[in-house]
Structures are given as structure tokens and as C-alpha cells.
Short mmCIF file of C-alpha atoms in Angstrom, two decimals:
data_model
loop_
_atom_site.label_atom_id
_atom_site.label_comp_id
_atom_site.label_asym_id
_atom_site.label_seq_id
_atom_site.Cartn_x
_atom_site.Cartn_y
_atom_site.Cartn_z
CA UNK A 9 74.29 111.97 85.68
CA UNK A 10 72.13 109.21 87.17
CA UNK A 11 68.57 108.04 86.49
CA UNK A 12 66.57 105.62 88.66
CA UNK A 13 63.24 103.99 87.98
CA UNK A 14 61.50 101.90 90.65
CA UNK A 15 58.43 100.42 92.30
CA UNK A 16 56.15 102.38 94.61
CA UNK A 17 55.30 99.73 97.24
CA UNK A 18 57.70 99.26 100.16
CA UNK A 19 57.46 95.76 101.55
CA UNK A 20 59.30 94.13 104.39
CA UNK A 21 62.76 93.02 103.33
CA UNK A 22 63.03 95.33 100.35
CA UNK A 23 66.10 97.44 99.92
CA UNK A 24 65.48 101.16 100.34
CA UNK A 25 67.27 103.64 98.17
CA UNK A 26 65.93 107.19 98.06
CA UNK A 27 62.54 105.98 99.26
CA UNK A 28 61.95 102.61 97.59
CA UNK A 29 63.15 99.66 95.59
CA UNK A 30 65.00 100.58 92.39
CA UNK A 31 64.89 97.82 89.75
CA UNK A 32 66.54 100.02 87.12
CA UNK A 33 69.45 102.45 87.29
CA UNK A 34 71.31 104.09 84.44
CA UNK A 35 73.83 106.90 84.45
CA UNK A 36 77.03 108.50 83.35
CA UNK A 37 79.36 108.58 86.34
CA UNK A 38 82.96 109.69 86.97
CA UNK A 39 84.69 110.83 83.76
CA UNK A 40 81.65 109.82 81.73
CA UNK A 41 81.57 106.13 82.72
CA UNK A 42 78.27 104.71 81.35
CA UNK A 43 76.54 102.33 83.79
CA UNK A 44 73.35 100.24 83.72
CA UNK A 45 72.04 98.25 86.68
CA UNK A 46 68.95 96.03 86.88
CA UNK A 47 67.67 94.51 90.14
CA UNK A 48 64.65 92.36 90.93
CA UNK A 49 63.04 90.75 93.97
CA UNK A 50 60.51 88.00 93.31
CA UNK A 51 58.30 86.13 95.79
CA UNK A 52 57.96 82.55 94.53
CA UNK A 53 55.84 80.96 97.26
CA UNK A 54 54.06 83.41 99.57
CA UNK A 55 56.38 83.96 102.57
CA UNK A 56 58.20 80.63 102.11
CA UNK A 57 60.44 81.21 99.12
CA UNK A 58 61.75 84.24 97.27
CA UNK A 59 64.74 85.33 95.26
CA UNK A 60 66.56 88.58 94.67
CA UNK A 61 69.00 89.09 91.83
CA UNK A 62 70.77 91.84 89.98
CA UNK A 63 73.18 92.59 87.16
CA UNK A 64 75.30 95.65 86.40
CA UNK A 65 77.31 96.62 83.33
CA UNK A 66 79.65 99.58 83.01
CA UNK A 67 82.56 100.95 81.03
CA UNK A 68 84.79 102.33 83.78
CA UNK A 69 86.88 105.43 83.11
CA UNK A 70 89.77 106.46 85.39
CA UNK A 71 91.47 109.78 86.09
CA UNK A 72 94.62 108.84 84.13
CA UNK A 73 92.60 108.07 80.99
CA UNK A 74 92.70 104.29 81.39
CA UNK A 75 89.48 102.32 81.11
CA UNK A 76 88.01 98.85 81.43
CA UNK A 77 84.73 96.96 80.99
CA UNK A 78 83.03 95.78 84.20
CA UNK A 79 80.21 93.27 84.71
CA UNK A 80 78.73 91.99 87.96
CA UNK A 81 75.81 89.76 88.93
CA UNK A 82 74.32 88.30 92.11
CA UNK A 83 71.55 85.86 93.08
CA UNK A 84 70.19 85.56 96.64
CA UNK A 85 67.37 83.05 97.25
CA UNK A 86 65.67 83.00 100.67
CA UNK A 87 63.82 79.92 101.92
CA UNK A 88 61.72 79.70 105.08
CA UNK A 89 60.49 76.08 105.22
CA UNK A 90 58.98 76.55 108.72
CA UNK A 91 58.67 79.11 111.46
CA UNK A 92 62.07 79.87 112.97
CA UNK A 93 64.05 78.34 110.09
CA UNK A 94 65.71 80.35 107.34
CA UNK A 95 68.14 79.26 104.61
CA UNK A 96 69.93 81.81 102.41
CA UNK A 97 72.24 80.68 99.58
CA UNK A 98 74.24 83.40 97.87
CA UNK A 99 76.27 83.74 94.69
CA UNK A 100 77.94 86.75 93.14
CA UNK A 101 80.57 87.42 90.52
CA UNK A 102 82.33 90.43 89.07
CA UNK A 103 84.68 90.74 86.11
CA UNK A 104 86.94 93.37 84.64
CA UNK A 105 87.85 92.95 80.98
CA UNK A 106 90.58 94.71 78.99
CA UNK A 107 91.43 96.93 81.95
CA UNK A 108 94.28 99.25 81.02
CA UNK A 109 96.95 99.25 83.70
CA UNK A 110 97.76 102.48 85.55
CA UNK A 111 101.36 103.70 85.63
CA UNK A 112 103.57 104.17 88.68
CA UNK A 113 106.05 107.06 88.92
CA UNK A 114 109.23 107.19 91.01
CA UNK A 115 111.18 110.46 91.26
CA UNK A 116 114.95 110.66 90.99
CA UNK A 117 115.25 112.82 94.11
CA UNK A 118 113.49 114.51 97.00
CA UNK A 119 110.93 116.58 95.10
CA UNK A 120 107.24 116.47 94.24
CA UNK A 121 106.74 115.51 90.58
CA UNK A 122 104.99 117.91 88.23
CA UNK A 123 101.26 117.41 87.76
CA UNK A 124 100.51 115.17 84.81
CA UNK A 125 97.67 115.89 82.38
CA UNK A 126 94.52 114.18 83.56
CA UNK A 127 92.42 111.92 81.38
CA UNK A 128 95.39 111.22 79.09
CA UNK A 129 96.45 107.58 79.02
CA UNK A 130 99.98 107.34 77.69
CA UNK A 131 100.74 103.75 78.62
CA UNK A 132 100.93 100.83 76.21
CA UNK A 133 97.56 99.76 74.79
CA UNK A 134 98.49 96.09 75.09
CA UNK A 135 99.25 96.41 78.83
CA UNK A 136 95.79 95.20 79.86
CA UNK A 137 94.50 92.58 82.24
CA UNK A 138 91.37 90.51 82.87
CA UNK A 139 90.25 89.64 86.39
CA UNK A 140 87.34 87.86 88.03
CA UNK A 141 85.94 87.42 91.54
CA UNK A 142 83.40 84.76 92.58
CA UNK A 143 81.65 84.34 95.93
CA UNK A 144 79.50 81.43 97.11
CA UNK A 145 77.85 81.08 100.49
CA UNK A 146 75.14 79.29 102.43
CA UNK A 147 73.74 80.82 105.61
CA UNK A 148 71.18 79.09 107.81
CA UNK A 149 69.43 80.16 111.00
CA UNK A 150 67.30 77.98 113.28
CA UNK A 151 65.43 79.12 116.38
CA UNK A 152 65.36 76.11 118.71
CA UNK A 153 63.21 77.74 121.41
CA UNK A 154 62.43 81.13 122.88
CA UNK A 155 65.91 81.15 124.46
CA UNK A 156 68.11 79.10 122.13
CA UNK A 157 69.08 79.58 118.48
CA UNK A 158 71.79 78.32 116.18
CA UNK A 159 73.23 79.79 112.99
CA UNK A 160 75.87 78.58 110.55
CA UNK A 161 77.56 79.78 107.41
CA UNK A 162 79.83 78.36 104.72
CA UNK A 163 81.73 80.68 102.38
CA UNK A 164 83.92 80.26 99.32
CA UNK A 165 85.66 83.15 97.53
CA UNK A 166 87.93 82.97 94.48
CA UNK A 167 89.85 85.91 93.03
CA UNK A 168 92.08 85.58 90.00
CA UNK A 169 93.64 87.67 87.29
CA UNK A 170 95.02 86.57 83.98
CA UNK A 171 98.31 87.80 82.53
CA UNK A 172 99.04 91.15 84.18
CA UNK A 173 101.31 94.13 83.48
CA UNK A 174 102.99 96.87 85.52
CA UNK A 175 104.05 100.13 83.86
CA UNK A 176 106.76 102.02 85.73
CA UNK A 177 108.40 105.36 85.09
CA UNK A 178 111.67 105.42 87.02
CA UNK A 179 114.06 108.22 87.98
CA UNK A 180 111.54 110.94 87.04
CA UNK A 181 113.36 114.28 86.75
CA UNK A 182 112.05 117.77 87.47
CA UNK A 183 111.63 118.40 83.72
CA UNK A 184 109.38 115.36 83.28
CA UNK A 185 111.88 112.95 81.75
CA UNK A 186 111.83 109.32 82.97
CA UNK A 187 112.98 105.83 82.10
CA UNK A 188 109.98 103.66 81.17
CA UNK A 189 109.66 99.93 81.58
CA UNK A 190 106.88 97.34 81.50
CA UNK A 191 106.86 94.19 83.62
CA UNK A 192 104.57 91.24 82.95
CA UNK A 193 103.56 88.46 85.29
CA UNK A 194 101.42 85.35 84.70
CA UNK A 195 98.61 86.61 86.89
CA UNK A 196 97.69 85.46 90.37
CA UNK A 197 95.00 83.53 92.19
CA UNK A 198 93.64 83.49 95.72
CA UNK A 199 90.95 81.16 97.07
CA UNK A 200 89.40 81.19 100.52
CA UNK A 201 87.14 78.64 102.22
CA UNK A 202 85.66 79.51 105.61
CA UNK A 203 82.85 78.59 107.93
CA UNK A 204 81.28 79.45 111.24
CA UNK A 205 78.74 77.89 113.57
CA UNK A 206 77.29 79.92 116.43
CA UNK A 207 75.05 78.94 119.35
CA UNK A 208 73.13 81.73 121.08
CA UNK A 209 71.31 81.77 124.41
CA UNK A 210 69.15 84.74 125.34
CA UNK A 211 67.10 85.68 128.37
CA UNK A 212 65.29 88.66 129.80
CA UNK A 213 62.45 90.70 128.41
CA UNK A 214 61.05 94.20 128.49
CA UNK A 215 63.76 96.75 129.27
CA UNK A 216 66.59 94.25 129.83
CA UNK A 217 67.91 91.66 127.40
CA UNK A 218 70.99 89.40 127.57
CA UNK A 219 72.64 87.33 124.84
CA UNK A 220 75.55 84.87 125.10
CA UNK A 221 77.19 83.56 121.90
CA UNK A 222 79.56 80.61 121.53
CA UNK A 223 81.19 80.33 118.12
CA UNK A 224 83.65 78.19 116.18
CA UNK A 225 85.26 79.64 113.05
CA UNK A 226 87.70 78.13 110.57
CA UNK A 227 89.26 79.26 107.32
CA UNK A 228 91.79 78.18 104.73
CA UNK A 229 93.31 80.56 102.18
CA UNK A 230 95.55 79.50 99.29
CA UNK A 231 97.31 82.05 97.09
CA UNK A 232 99.79 81.95 94.24
CA UNK A 233 101.64 85.00 92.94
CA UNK A 234 104.93 86.20 91.49
CA UNK A 235 106.75 84.64 88.55
CA UNK A 236 107.19 87.96 86.75
CA UNK A 237 109.15 88.10 83.51
CA UNK A 238 112.19 90.34 83.16
CA UNK A 239 111.17 94.02 82.72
CA UNK A 240 111.04 95.36 79.17
CA UNK A 241 113.08 98.58 78.99
CA UNK A 242 111.36 101.23 76.84
CA UNK A 243 114.08 103.86 77.22
CA UNK A 244 113.91 107.55 78.14
CA UNK A 245 110.49 109.13 77.69
CA UNK A 246 108.70 112.40 78.34
CA UNK A 247 105.91 111.95 80.88
CA UNK A 248 102.54 112.53 79.25
CA UNK A 249 103.68 111.65 75.71
CA UNK A 250 102.18 108.65 73.99
CA UNK A 251 104.84 106.32 72.57
CA UNK A 252 103.38 103.00 71.38
CA UNK A 253 105.82 100.11 71.05
CA UNK A 254 105.13 96.53 69.91
CA UNK A 255 104.28 93.94 72.52
CA UNK A 256 107.22 91.62 73.27
CA UNK A 257 107.09 88.57 71.00
CA UNK A 258 107.47 86.20 73.97
CA UNK A 259 107.42 86.47 77.75
CA UNK A 260 109.32 84.00 79.92
CA UNK A 261 107.59 83.67 83.28
CA UNK A 262 109.18 82.14 86.35
CA UNK A 263 107.75 79.81 88.96
CA UNK A 264 105.21 81.30 91.34
CA UNK A 265 105.28 81.49 95.12
CA UNK A 266 102.48 79.77 97.01
CA UNK A 267 101.00 80.71 100.37
CA UNK A 268 98.60 78.75 102.55
CA UNK A 269 96.90 80.09 105.67
CA UNK A 270 94.94 77.95 108.13
CA UNK A 271 93.14 79.49 111.07
CA UNK A 272 90.82 78.10 113.75
CA UNK A 273 89.10 80.35 116.30
CA UNK A 274 86.97 79.61 119.36
CA UNK A 275 84.97 82.55 120.65
CA UNK A 276 82.67 83.43 123.54
CA UNK A 277 80.84 86.74 123.79
CA UNK A 278 78.18 88.52 125.83
CA UNK A 279 75.87 91.39 124.92
CA UNK A 280 73.56 93.07 127.40
CA UNK A 281 71.06 95.85 126.71
CA UNK A 282 69.25 97.89 129.36
CA UNK A 283 66.88 100.19 127.57
CA UNK A 284 67.56 103.90 128.20
CA UNK A 285 70.40 102.96 130.58
CA UNK A 286 73.21 101.38 128.59
CA UNK A 287 74.78 98.48 126.70
CA UNK A 288 77.71 96.17 127.50
CA UNK A 289 79.60 93.86 125.12
CA UNK A 290 82.40 91.47 126.05
CA UNK A 291 84.28 89.03 123.86
CA UNK A 292 87.09 86.49 124.25
CA UNK A 293 88.70 84.50 121.44
CA UNK A 294 91.44 81.92 121.20
CA UNK A 295 92.82 81.65 117.68
CA UNK A 296 95.32 79.27 116.11
CA UNK A 297 97.00 80.87 113.06
CA UNK A 298 99.36 78.96 110.77
CA UNK A 299 100.85 80.42 107.59
CA UNK A 300 103.21 78.64 105.18
CA UNK A 301 104.98 80.20 102.21
CA UNK A 302 106.44 77.94 99.51
CA UNK A 303 109.19 79.66 97.52
CA UNK A 304 110.34 77.94 94.30
CA UNK A 305 114.00 77.27 93.70
CA UNK A 306 116.64 77.51 96.42
CA UNK A 307 114.94 79.98 98.76
CA UNK A 308 113.84 78.10 101.92
CA UNK A 309 110.15 77.90 102.75
CA UNK A 310 108.89 79.91 105.71
CA UNK A 311 106.26 79.31 108.35
CA UNK A 312 104.59 81.66 110.82
CA UNK A 313 102.53 80.43 113.78
CA UNK A 314 100.59 82.59 116.23
CA UNK A 315 98.18 81.46 118.96
CA UNK A 316 97.01 84.61 120.74
CA UNK A 317 94.17 85.25 123.15
CA UNK A 318 92.11 88.15 121.82
CA UNK A 319 89.78 90.32 123.90
CA UNK A 320 87.30 93.06 123.19
CA UNK A 321 84.97 95.11 125.39
CA UNK A 322 82.56 97.97 124.74
CA UNK A 323 80.36 99.99 127.08
CA UNK A 324 77.77 102.66 126.31
CA UNK A 325 75.94 104.59 129.03
CA UNK A 326 72.87 106.73 128.42
CA UNK A 327 73.54 109.32 131.12
CA UNK A 328 70.52 111.42 130.25
CA UNK A 329 67.95 111.36 127.47
CA UNK A 330 70.17 113.54 125.30
CA UNK A 331 73.62 112.23 126.35
CA UNK A 332 75.34 108.90 125.76
CA UNK A 333 78.93 108.05 126.69
CA UNK A 334 80.80 105.13 125.13
CA UNK A 335 84.17 103.43 125.23
CA UNK A 336 85.74 100.30 123.76
CA UNK A 337 88.94 98.26 123.68
CA UNK A 338 89.83 95.75 120.97
CA UNK A 339 92.84 93.47 120.55
CA UNK A 340 92.86 91.78 117.16
CA UNK A 341 94.78 89.58 114.75
CA UNK A 342 94.24 90.51 111.12
CA UNK A 343 95.69 89.93 107.68
CA UNK A 344 97.71 92.83 106.29
CA UNK A 345 96.90 92.21 102.63
CA UNK A 346 99.46 91.98 99.85
CA UNK A 347 102.40 94.09 98.72
CA UNK A 348 101.39 96.86 96.27
CA UNK A 349 102.08 96.70 92.56
CA UNK A 350 104.96 99.23 92.67
CA UNK A 351 106.98 97.15 95.18
CA UNK A 352 109.72 94.70 94.21
CA UNK A 353 107.76 91.96 96.04
CA UNK A 354 104.46 92.95 94.39
CA UNK A 355 101.42 90.80 95.29
CA UNK A 356 103.35 88.97 98.02
CA UNK A 357 101.05 87.88 100.87
CA UNK A 358 102.04 89.77 104.02
CA UNK A 359 102.07 88.31 107.56
CA UNK A 360 99.19 88.59 109.99
CA UNK A 361 99.53 91.45 112.46
CA UNK A 362 98.47 92.19 116.05
CA UNK A 363 96.43 95.36 116.48
CA UNK A 364 95.10 97.30 119.48
CA UNK A 365 92.44 99.99 119.49
CA UNK A 366 91.00 102.14 122.27
CA UNK A 367 88.29 104.71 121.73
CA UNK A 368 86.06 106.82 123.97
CA UNK A 369 83.44 109.40 123.12
CA UNK A 370 80.15 111.11 123.78
CA UNK A 371 76.96 111.53 121.73
CA UNK A 372 74.87 114.64 122.35
CA UNK A 373 71.40 115.58 121.19
CA UNK A 374 71.89 119.31 121.70
CA UNK A 375 68.52 120.39 120.34
CA UNK A 376 65.80 119.05 118.04
CA UNK A 377 67.50 118.51 114.70
CA UNK A 378 71.06 118.88 116.05
CA UNK A 379 73.26 115.94 117.11
CA UNK A 380 76.98 115.92 117.93
CA UNK A 381 79.45 113.07 118.26
CA UNK A 382 82.93 113.62 119.71
CA UNK A 383 85.48 110.91 120.37
CA UNK A 384 89.16 110.13 120.91
CA UNK A 385 91.04 107.09 119.62
CA UNK A 386 94.39 105.32 120.00
CA UNK A 387 95.30 102.64 117.44
CA UNK A 388 98.58 100.70 117.33
CA UNK A 389 99.73 98.24 114.68
CA UNK A 390 102.84 97.31 112.65
CA UNK A 391 103.94 99.84 110.02
CA UNK A 392 104.40 98.57 106.47
CA UNK A 393 106.21 100.49 103.74
CA UNK A 394 108.88 100.00 101.09
CA UNK A 395 112.49 99.89 102.28
CA UNK A 396 115.68 101.00 100.50
CA UNK A 397 115.47 97.95 98.19
CA UNK A 398 111.80 98.67 97.38
CA UNK A 399 110.68 95.66 99.42
CA UNK A 400 107.29 96.25 101.05
CA UNK A 401 107.75 95.02 104.61
CA UNK A 402 107.24 95.86 108.29
CA UNK A 403 109.50 98.78 109.32
CA UNK A 404 108.32 99.41 112.88
CA UNK A 405 105.13 100.27 114.74
CA UNK A 406 102.68 103.02 113.84
CA UNK A 407 100.43 104.68 116.41
CA UNK A 408 97.43 106.81 115.47
CA UNK A 409 96.19 109.02 118.29
CA UNK A 410 93.63 111.74 117.75
CA UNK A 411 90.03 112.79 117.97
CA UNK A 412 87.07 113.06 115.66
CA UNK A 413 83.93 115.15 115.76
CA UNK A 414 80.83 114.98 113.61
CA UNK A 415 77.54 116.82 113.42
CA UNK A 416 74.13 116.29 111.86
CA UNK A 417 71.73 119.22 111.75
CA UNK A 418 68.39 120.22 110.29
CA UNK A 419 68.23 123.99 110.91
CA UNK A 420 65.09 124.25 108.75
CA UNK A 421 62.71 121.83 107.05
CA UNK A 422 64.53 122.39 103.76
CA UNK A 423 68.15 122.15 104.94
CA UNK A 424 70.14 119.09 106.09
CA UNK A 425 73.80 119.31 107.14
CA UNK A 426 76.30 116.54 107.85
CA UNK A 427 79.89 117.46 108.73
CA UNK A 428 82.88 115.79 110.36
CA UNK A 429 86.58 116.23 111.03
CA UNK A 430 89.43 113.96 112.09
CA UNK A 431 92.57 115.36 113.73
CA UNK A 432 95.31 112.88 114.56
CA UNK A 433 99.01 112.58 115.26
CA UNK A 434 100.31 109.45 113.49
CA UNK A 435 103.83 108.41 114.53
CA UNK A 436 106.19 105.61 113.52
CA UNK A 437 108.58 104.09 116.05
CA UNK A 438 111.22 101.39 115.90
CA UNK A 439 114.81 100.71 114.86
CA UNK A 440 114.25 101.85 111.26
CA UNK A 441 113.22 105.28 112.56
CA UNK A 442 116.22 105.55 114.91
CA UNK A 443 118.57 104.66 112.04
CA UNK A 444 116.98 107.24 109.75
CA UNK A 445 115.65 104.67 107.25
CA UNK A 446 112.09 105.98 107.60
CA UNK A 447 110.61 109.17 109.00
CA UNK A 448 108.50 109.50 112.14
CA UNK A 449 105.44 110.36 110.07
CA UNK A 450 103.83 107.45 108.15
CA UNK A 451 103.86 107.77 104.40
CA UNK A 452 100.76 109.30 102.78
CA UNK A 453 98.82 109.94 106.01
CA UNK A 454 97.49 113.41 106.75
CA UNK A 455 96.94 114.93 110.20
CA UNK A 456 93.68 116.70 109.43
CA UNK A 457 90.68 115.77 107.27
CA UNK A 458 87.35 117.57 107.02
CA UNK A 459 84.19 116.60 105.14
CA UNK A 460 80.87 118.38 104.93
CA UNK A 461 77.62 117.92 103.01
CA UNK A 462 74.66 120.29 102.72
CA UNK A 463 71.33 119.40 101.10
CA UNK A 464 68.70 122.04 100.31
CA UNK A 465 65.20 120.95 99.26
CA UNK A 466 63.64 123.55 97.00
CA UNK A 467 60.38 124.77 98.61
CA UNK A 468 58.90 125.86 95.26
CA UNK A 469 59.54 122.58 93.38
CA UNK A 470 58.40 119.38 95.04
CA UNK A 471 60.96 116.55 94.82
CA UNK A 472 63.89 118.81 93.83
CA UNK A 473 67.00 119.51 95.90
CA UNK A 474 70.50 120.94 95.58
CA UNK A 475 73.52 119.58 97.42
CA UNK A 476 77.08 120.67 98.12
CA UNK A 477 79.91 118.35 99.23
CA UNK A 478 83.28 119.57 100.52
CA UNK A 479 86.40 117.60 101.45
CA UNK A 480 89.63 119.10 102.75
CA UNK A 481 92.73 116.91 103.06
CA UNK A 482 95.80 118.12 104.93
CA UNK A 483 99.48 117.90 104.05
CA UNK A 484 100.82 114.34 103.65
CA UNK A 485 104.39 112.95 103.76
CA UNK A 486 105.16 111.55 100.31
CA UNK A 487 108.66 110.17 100.80
CA UNK A 488 109.87 107.43 103.12
CA UNK A 489 112.14 109.84 105.04
CA UNK A 490 109.50 112.64 105.32
CA UNK A 491 111.67 115.04 103.29
CA UNK A 492 108.92 115.58 100.70
CA UNK A 493 105.24 116.32 101.41
CA UNK A 494 102.27 116.98 99.17
CA UNK A 495 100.26 120.17 99.67
CA UNK A 496 96.78 120.21 101.23
CA UNK A 497 93.91 120.25 98.76
CA UNK A 498 90.21 121.04 98.67
CA UNK A 499 87.62 119.10 96.70
CA UNK A 500 84.19 120.62 96.03
CA UNK A 501 81.21 118.88 94.39
CA UNK A 502 77.85 120.40 93.44
CA UNK A 503 74.77 118.32 92.69
CA UNK A 504 71.03 118.30 92.11
CA UNK A 505 68.26 115.70 92.48
CA UNK A 506 64.76 115.59 91.09
CA UNK A 507 62.31 112.89 92.21
CA UNK A 508 59.20 112.41 90.08
CA UNK A 509 56.87 109.72 88.78
CA UNK A 510 56.64 107.94 85.47
CA UNK A 511 53.08 106.69 85.57
CA UNK A 512 52.68 104.91 88.92
CA UNK A 513 56.40 104.36 89.41
CA UNK A 514 58.85 106.70 91.15
CA UNK A 515 61.96 107.88 89.31
CA UNK A 516 64.98 109.97 90.25
CA UNK A 517 67.23 112.15 88.10
CA UNK A 518 70.64 113.00 89.59
CA UNK A 519 73.17 115.51 88.19
CA UNK A 520 76.57 116.25 89.72
CA UNK A 521 79.57 118.44 88.96
CA UNK A 522 82.72 116.99 90.50
CA UNK A 523 85.86 118.80 91.67
CA UNK A 524 84.74 122.37 90.93
CA UNK A 525 88.04 123.79 92.24
CA UNK A 526 90.03 121.60 89.81
CA UNK A 527 92.16 120.28 92.69
CA UNK A 528 94.95 117.83 91.95
CA UNK A 529 95.73 115.59 94.90
#
């Protein structure tokens, strides 16, 4: 259930949400999670200075019965000292306190484990963690003339968690028996500093407009992770049964690994728009990527250097009033995140990867109130998964080829429909596949997904509507060698909205029933 209460006026720059600015939101969300959010936007000096800020507080509840207390806040001033000059500082933070740690289950053989009771947390109550994220930034924009402008940004992000725990149930049998253990680590920290300065030249007017951007970007990321204590063996347990044990009297943590990434990028791009005819975008980047990993003890440090040229292009053609054809190609270098918590090298920073993506499609306005989008895509990148030693690492290349189709329709004034489907053929290639170490289908990736939403506005009650949301997820490989797969499942949600006024202010009441089919994915 959700309740919103907001201001009537809509002014330039205000956020829109269901028709206006919402300074107050309260609700009971998934699994009864209570949430309160307060936002405000205050002009301090006519059009020269203003500030927006917000806070949110919730008690998050998860499907396995775990919970945690969340708090977030943000402040965004906006200063316009003169025409063509804008300065926007930004700060935000979010915390999770006393978050109970979810459990990970590993079966003893090639079979799908039995469904566990939902909303029953049977881990250790002391296996909790605290985490915090902070973001700081300063963005400025200056219009030098009708043709020239310059913009710059500085950003700082810090993410850290205190003492952390991992709860594992190993060698799960078909009758629900497993060996339980808890592993503690001293927490981790990642800090990123980055900046960009961009010079833009534009020309043309009326139906044709051209923009050329020259940019310099730099970033530095420092992370520390690892140092886990020896796992605490809790013995054989029945999955789903609560079995509290005392917290270990002392935990001996090891030294932590440290990673530093430095990257500098020079970029040049062009964007051209010809109204009712088409758009063209071209981009070229030269990046210098340097990553160092400092392992404590006797393991030698490692270093990875990459200096690729990266290119992207996109073209859209408005063939007729109701038809647009598009296509794009992108070659990128991106971070691949960190190893998941169930891997032996949990939280380890993974190497940067090269990616390629090609997509083509067509947009059709078939009739008033009916639009279709159909496209095909081909994406190639390294494939990461756990190996035989439970090390999360690159095990080949994965290629996703397929097509997607979506539709938006308004068959009547009261009915709105949005629906879409993705059909793809993901395949893994490489030596690990040829040797039988991994299957040709990537782990946990389905071939078919369908989503659909219908909204019906009640003609006899102004401001009221009913909505139905449907998601169908196809079969997914759930073992490294593709021997085991999880069954397809359907998720169905039913909801209702009622918009009304409290005095001169608009309000919205939202009710929703989730997972009516009681699917377990």
C-alpha cells in the first residue's frame, strides 16, 4: 500500500510523479516494508538560487525473512549567477543498518533443491552488517556564445561496509539436509574520484542542428577487500530450521587485498539532427586503462594495462511520418564488477572487459494509440562464472543474439496497454566449453521473457484505476554444465490507484497484490 500527498502547481524544473510534485510519501511495500519519504524544493532567490532535498526511511523486508533498516538523504542546490551559467553541487548518502545476511545454498549433486519456506529467516541473528554509500559532485555549465559552451563535473563516491558475514549451506541433499557454516570478513571499502570537462560547438538552426563535443575524462578507483576469517562450521542442519548458536568469541581476520584503477579518456563525438528526416551520432575515444592489484603475503602483485580505441555510431531514419528505422554499433571498455558473495574470491575486483554491441530495429505508429517497436541485437563480451574451485573468473566468451518487440496501445480512453518480449539465443564459447568445464548456455539466463501491463481507468469513479502486471520467465540453466535447469514461472500482480484531493493538495492511494499465482522462481 502506498499513499502520496503533494502540491498542485507544476513549475518548470519540478519532478513529475503521477501528475505533480510529491513532498510526502508513505506506504507498506514488499512483504510489509514500512517506508516514509519527504521531499522539498525551495526557491531561495527568485530564479538565481534554489535547493531541492529529500530524506527516506524504511524497514526493508526480504523474501527469505531477513530485514534491515535503511535511511537515505540528498541535497541538490542550483545556482544561476548570470544568464548562461549554472552551478549544481550534489550530495547524497544511504545507509543500511543491522541488515541480516541472506544465505547461499549449494547442492550436493545435479538436482534442483526443494523450495524453501518463504519469509522464514533461519540464519544466525548476529550475522548482520552495516553499510554506507556517499556521493559528492559539482557540475557546472557555461554558455560562452550562441555556438560555444563548456561543461565540467567532479565526482566522489565512497562505499564501505563494516564487519560482514556470509552464511553458506553446503552439500544440500534432496531431503533438505546440509552442512552449515558462517564466514566473517572485516568489511570492504571502495572509493572513486572522477572528473570530466567537455567543450561543445553547435551550428545550424531550424530543421537542422549539428553538435560537436570534445571531452577529457579521468578517474581513480581504490578498493580494499578480502581478509576473511576461517569459516565457522555449524554442522549438519535441516534447511528451514532455526538453530541459533553463539557468536564466535573472537575472529582473526587476515590482510586485505588492495586494487587501484587509473583511467584517462579523450573523446570526440558528433550529433546531427534533421527534423523529420533522421539523426546521426558518431563517437571516437582513446582510453588509457591501468589496474594494479596488491596481494598481501607471498602472492605476487598483478597489473593490467589496456589502451584501446573505442568507436560508436548510431543512425535513425524517419522513412515516413509513421515509420522510423534505427541501427547502432558500440565498442566499449567497462568494469565487470566484483566476484559474488558465494564465490571463493568473494568481493574481488574483476578485470575490465571489451564489449561489442550491434542493434537494428524499426518503430511503427500503426494507428492512433498504437505503436510498435521491433529490433534485433548481437552482444559479445567475456563470460564470467565460478569454476571447479569456486573461483569467479572469465571462462570464455558469451554472445547474446536475439530480437525484442514491444507495444504501447490505447484501444479506448479508459484502457492503456504496454507489453514486450525478448527472445534470444545466448551461447558460451571458448576452451572451457570444449573441455566440458562449462555448458554452452550461460548460467541463469533464459531464452524468452515476456512482460505486460494493463491499466483500466474506471469511467464511473473519477481518479480511480485498476492495473494488471504479468511477467513470464523461461527456463534457465542453473548449473555450470547445463545439466540442471529451473522451470519457467509466471508472476502476476494486481493493483488499484485512487487519486483525490486533501483540501487544495492532490493525494494518491495505491494498493497492490503481488504474485497472485504464488510462483517460486
